[in-house]
Amino acid sequence: MAVAPALWINKAAAVGGDLPRPDRDNNGIPDSLELRLANLYAPVLFYSADEPNLPTRVDAFLKNRQLWFYGKYCVPDRSFAGRVNGEIPRLTLPGCRAGSGPIDSYGTWSADKSATFYLNTGSWPELHGSIDPANWVTYVHSYWNELGGITLQYWRFYAFNTSYWAGVHFNALDHGGDWEAIHVVLGPGPAYPAQQIRLLGHRQIVTESWKRVKVEDGHPLILCTKGGHTS
């Protein structure tokens, strides 16, 4: 299979582009340490040469989005809630069913999606993602773990998920807005050696010993599934 390598994280992607402060996100880990470790262990991702949905920036995706509301028991069941303009607005609407309570655009979860806010998916050029690797931003979140070290979460955003089964497009599972992640679990400092890697799938998280990971200069080499982007 032909693959195209992605870029790994840079300082602008990690901290928003301006100079780091001692602990800007208040997670108890100095920003300088987070940034150093994030770059030290950042994964190198590989995509199929014919990948239908490349990564993109969240801020670019949100520029042209519309927020809609779907309520299975509402009339009409779909209604326009507002324009996003770079940031999803905080809204609440009734679920139109006795006892359902208000539906919050920032957190209400519906098991069967019977009442939910959603974003329009956009046009095909947007769904395809960016052809410029400079826009393949990796977002990083880190926290102290149970080993006494730090876990690094590397996230990428895709405007769309195109589903395949045995190499055939299976559109019943297609969906817009796709986050995928790789976690690198580090041991205690000051060296913070890599101990495990965690690969997030659509239904489970696979944990492997770092000894089983293929690396290049300390960076794990990750092959992403076509369309679905899991590792």
Short mmCIF file of C-alpha atoms in Angstrom, two decimals:
data_model
loop_
_atom_site.label_atom_id
_atom_site.label_comp_id
_atom_site.label_asym_id
_atom_site.label_seq_id
_atom_site.Cartn_x
_atom_site.Cartn_y
_atom_site.Cartn_z
CA MET A 1 0.00 0.00 0.00
CA ALA A 2 1.30 3.44 -0.88
CA VAL A 3 1.35 5.75 2.10
CA ALA A 4 1.97 9.44 2.66
CA PRO A 5 3.65 10.55 5.91
CA ALA A 6 2.08 13.25 8.06
CA LEU A 7 3.96 15.99 9.86
CA TRP A 8 4.43 15.71 13.58
CA ILE A 9 3.62 18.33 16.17
CA ASN A 10 5.26 21.75 16.41
CA LYS A 11 5.27 24.44 19.09
CA ALA A 12 2.40 26.41 17.53
CA ALA A 13 0.17 23.34 17.46
CA ALA A 14 0.93 22.50 21.06
CA VAL A 15 0.40 25.83 22.76
CA GLY A 16 -1.47 28.00 20.29
CA GLY A 17 1.52 29.79 18.82
CA ASP A 18 2.48 32.29 21.53
CA LEU A 19 5.18 31.97 24.16
CA PRO A 20 4.48 29.29 26.79
CA ARG A 21 3.71 30.29 30.35
CA PRO A 22 4.76 28.23 33.39
CA ASP A 23 1.47 26.25 33.47
CA ARG A 24 -1.05 27.93 31.22
CA ASP A 25 -3.56 25.08 31.27
CA ASN A 26 -3.31 24.60 35.06
CA ASN A 27 -2.80 20.84 34.87
CA GLY A 28 0.15 20.79 37.28
CA ILE A 29 2.71 20.10 34.53
CA PRO A 30 5.05 22.95 33.49
CA ASP A 31 4.31 24.01 29.90
CA SER A 32 8.00 23.75 28.99
CA LEU A 33 8.03 20.09 30.10
CA GLU A 34 4.79 19.31 28.25
CA LEU A 35 6.13 20.87 25.08
CA ARG A 36 9.46 19.06 25.26
CA LEU A 37 7.89 15.66 25.86
CA ALA A 38 5.15 16.21 23.26
CA ASN A 39 7.76 16.84 20.57
CA LEU A 40 10.03 14.08 21.84
CA TYR A 41 7.40 11.34 21.48
CA ALA A 42 5.11 12.79 18.78
CA PRO A 43 3.87 10.02 16.46
CA VAL A 44 4.49 9.94 12.73
CA LEU A 45 1.21 9.07 11.01
CA PHE A 46 0.92 7.39 7.61
CA TYR A 47 -2.16 7.60 5.36
CA SER A 48 -3.23 5.75 2.22
CA ALA A 49 -2.27 7.55 -0.97
CA ASP A 50 -6.00 7.70 -1.82
CA GLU A 51 -7.16 8.73 1.68
CA PRO A 52 -10.58 10.41 1.18
CA ASN A 53 -10.53 12.55 4.35
CA LEU A 54 -7.25 14.16 5.32
CA PRO A 55 -6.76 16.02 8.62
CA THR A 56 -7.73 19.66 8.98
CA ARG A 57 -7.66 22.43 11.56
CA VAL A 58 -10.61 22.78 13.92
CA ASP A 59 -10.67 26.57 13.55
CA ALA A 60 -10.81 26.27 9.75
CA PHE A 61 -13.62 23.72 9.95
CA LEU A 62 -15.73 25.88 12.28
CA LYS A 63 -15.56 28.99 10.10
CA ASN A 64 -18.41 27.93 7.80
CA ARG A 65 -20.48 25.69 10.05
CA GLN A 66 -24.13 25.95 11.06
CA LEU A 67 -25.57 24.58 14.30
CA TRP A 68 -28.81 22.61 13.93
CA PHE A 69 -31.11 20.86 16.38
CA TYR A 70 -32.79 17.50 15.93
CA GLY A 71 -35.61 16.39 18.21
CA LYS A 72 -37.37 13.12 17.40
CA TYR A 73 -40.54 14.31 19.16
CA CYS A 74 -40.40 17.95 17.99
CA VAL A 75 -42.38 19.48 15.12
CA PRO A 76 -40.55 20.06 12.87
CA ASP A 77 -37.95 17.54 13.96
CA ARG A 78 -35.06 19.62 12.56
CA SER A 79 -34.50 23.33 13.12
CA PHE A 80 -31.73 25.85 12.52
CA ALA A 81 -30.13 26.93 15.81
CA GLY A 82 -27.52 29.46 14.70
CA ARG A 83 -24.26 30.14 12.92
CA VAL A 84 -21.05 28.98 14.52
CA ASN A 85 -18.60 31.68 13.35
CA GLY A 86 -15.56 29.92 14.75
CA GLU A 87 -17.01 28.83 18.10
CA ILE A 88 -20.01 26.63 18.90
CA PRO A 89 -22.56 28.75 20.80
CA ARG A 90 -23.89 27.59 24.17
CA LEU A 91 -27.61 26.93 23.65
CA THR A 92 -30.37 24.96 25.34
CA LEU A 93 -33.62 23.81 23.75
CA PRO A 94 -36.47 21.57 24.96
CA GLY A 95 -36.41 17.93 23.92
CA CYS A 96 -40.18 18.01 23.19
CA ARG A 97 -40.89 14.92 25.27
CA ALA A 98 -42.33 14.84 28.78
CA GLY A 99 -39.58 14.48 31.36
CA SER A 100 -36.74 14.83 28.85
CA GLY A 101 -35.45 18.13 30.23
CA PRO A 102 -33.52 20.76 28.27
CA ILE A 103 -30.94 19.74 25.67
CA ASP A 104 -27.59 21.53 26.05
CA SER A 105 -25.33 22.11 23.04
CA TYR A 106 -22.32 21.79 25.37
CA GLY A 107 -22.96 18.47 26.97
CA THR A 108 -26.35 16.72 26.83
CA TRP A 109 -25.87 13.15 25.65
CA SER A 110 -28.62 11.14 23.96
CA ALA A 111 -28.06 7.38 23.72
CA ASP A 112 -30.06 7.03 20.51
CA LYS A 113 -29.56 10.63 19.32
CA SER A 114 -33.28 11.26 19.71
CA ALA A 115 -32.54 14.85 20.78
CA THR A 116 -29.26 16.52 19.91
CA PHE A 117 -27.47 19.50 18.43
CA TYR A 118 -25.33 18.86 15.37
CA LEU A 119 -23.19 20.71 12.82
CA ASN A 120 -23.82 20.62 9.09
CA THR A 121 -21.16 18.60 7.31
CA GLY A 122 -20.35 21.05 4.51
CA SER A 123 -19.23 20.59 0.91
CA TRP A 124 -16.92 17.90 -0.48
CA PRO A 125 -13.76 20.08 -0.58
CA GLU A 126 -14.22 20.72 3.15
CA LEU A 127 -14.92 17.06 3.90
CA HIS A 128 -11.79 16.01 2.02
CA GLY A 129 -9.64 17.96 4.48
CA SER A 130 -6.55 19.96 3.71
CA ILE A 131 -4.07 18.90 1.03
CA ASP A 132 -1.46 21.10 2.73
CA PRO A 133 0.37 19.09 5.42
CA ALA A 134 1.01 22.37 7.27
CA ASN A 135 -2.68 22.24 8.23
CA TRP A 136 -2.45 18.72 9.66
CA VAL A 137 -2.37 20.03 13.20
CA THR A 138 -1.81 17.67 16.11
CA TYR A 139 -3.53 18.73 19.33
CA VAL A 140 -1.97 17.58 22.61
CA HIS A 141 -3.41 17.03 26.09
CA SER A 142 -1.29 15.69 28.94
CA TYR A 143 -1.82 14.64 32.55
CA TRP A 144 -0.07 12.87 35.43
CA ASN A 145 -0.72 9.12 35.31
CA GLU A 146 -0.86 6.24 37.79
CA LEU A 147 2.76 5.28 37.00
CA GLY A 148 4.00 8.56 38.42
CA GLY A 149 4.77 9.76 34.92
CA ILE A 150 2.86 11.67 32.26
CA THR A 151 0.39 10.49 29.61
CA LEU A 152 0.48 12.38 26.32
CA GLN A 153 -2.71 12.37 24.24
CA TYR A 154 -2.17 13.24 20.56
CA TRP A 155 -5.40 14.18 18.79
CA ARG A 156 -6.16 14.87 15.12
CA PHE A 157 -9.38 16.21 13.65
CA TYR A 158 -11.02 15.14 10.39
CA ALA A 159 -14.06 16.83 8.86
CA PHE A 160 -15.52 13.47 7.81
CA ASN A 161 -15.23 9.72 8.35
CA THR A 162 -15.67 7.57 5.24
CA SER A 163 -16.31 3.96 6.26
CA TYR A 164 -14.93 0.92 4.44
CA TRP A 165 -15.57 -2.78 4.96
CA ALA A 166 -13.15 -5.21 3.30
CA GLY A 167 -12.02 -2.37 1.04
CA VAL A 168 -15.55 -1.45 -0.08
CA HIS A 169 -17.20 1.87 0.84
CA PHE A 170 -19.97 1.23 3.38
CA ASN A 171 -21.81 4.54 3.59
CA ALA A 172 -24.21 3.46 6.35
CA LEU A 173 -21.41 4.16 8.86
CA ASP A 174 -20.18 7.43 7.34
CA HIS A 175 -20.33 10.43 9.64
CA GLY A 176 -19.12 14.00 9.94
CA GLY A 177 -16.64 15.26 12.51
CA ASP A 178 -14.03 12.65 13.41
CA TRP A 179 -11.53 12.85 16.27
CA GLU A 180 -8.86 10.15 16.55
CA ALA A 181 -6.11 9.82 19.14
CA ILE A 182 -2.92 8.06 20.14
CA HIS A 183 -1.76 8.03 23.77
CA VAL A 184 1.88 7.66 24.79
CA VAL A 185 2.20 6.61 28.45
CA LEU A 186 5.43 7.73 30.12
CA GLY A 187 7.08 6.57 33.32
CA PRO A 188 8.42 8.83 36.08
CA GLY A 189 10.83 11.71 35.55
CA PRO A 190 13.33 13.07 35.13
CA ALA A 191 13.78 10.82 32.08
CA TYR A 192 10.04 10.09 31.49
CA PRO A 193 10.69 6.90 29.47
CA ALA A 194 7.90 5.61 27.23
CA GLN A 195 6.15 2.58 28.75
CA GLN A 196 3.02 1.99 26.67
CA ILE A 197 1.11 3.15 23.65
CA ARG A 198 -2.69 3.29 23.53
CA LEU A 199 -4.47 3.23 20.19
CA LEU A 200 -8.03 4.55 20.18
CA GLY A 201 -10.46 2.69 17.97
CA HIS A 202 -14.13 3.37 17.38
CA ARG A 203 -15.19 0.91 20.08
CA GLN A 204 -12.12 0.12 22.17
CA ILE A 205 -8.66 1.22 23.26
CA VAL A 206 -5.77 -1.14 22.47
CA THR A 207 -2.83 -0.92 24.90
CA GLU A 208 0.59 -2.26 23.89
CA SER A 209 4.00 -2.29 25.53
CA TRP A 210 6.37 0.31 24.09
CA LYS A 211 8.77 -2.55 23.30
CA ARG A 212 6.33 -3.71 20.61
CA VAL A 213 6.13 -0.31 18.93
CA LYS A 214 8.04 0.49 15.74
CA VAL A 215 9.83 3.79 16.30
CA GLU A 216 12.08 6.15 14.38
CA ASP A 217 14.28 8.45 16.47
CA GLY A 218 11.91 7.82 19.36
CA HIS A 219 8.74 8.64 17.39
CA PRO A 220 6.17 5.82 17.03
CA LEU A 221 5.27 4.99 13.42
CA ILE A 222 1.50 4.71 13.04
CA LEU A 223 -0.51 3.49 10.03
CA CYS A 224 -4.02 4.97 9.90
CA THR A 225 -6.90 3.02 8.39
CA LYS A 226 -8.30 4.47 5.19
CA GLY A 227 -11.30 6.72 5.75
CA GLY A 228 -11.78 5.81 9.41
CA HIS A 229 -8.38 7.03 10.63
CA THR A 230 -8.03 4.59 13.54
CA SER A 231 -4.57 3.20 14.25
#
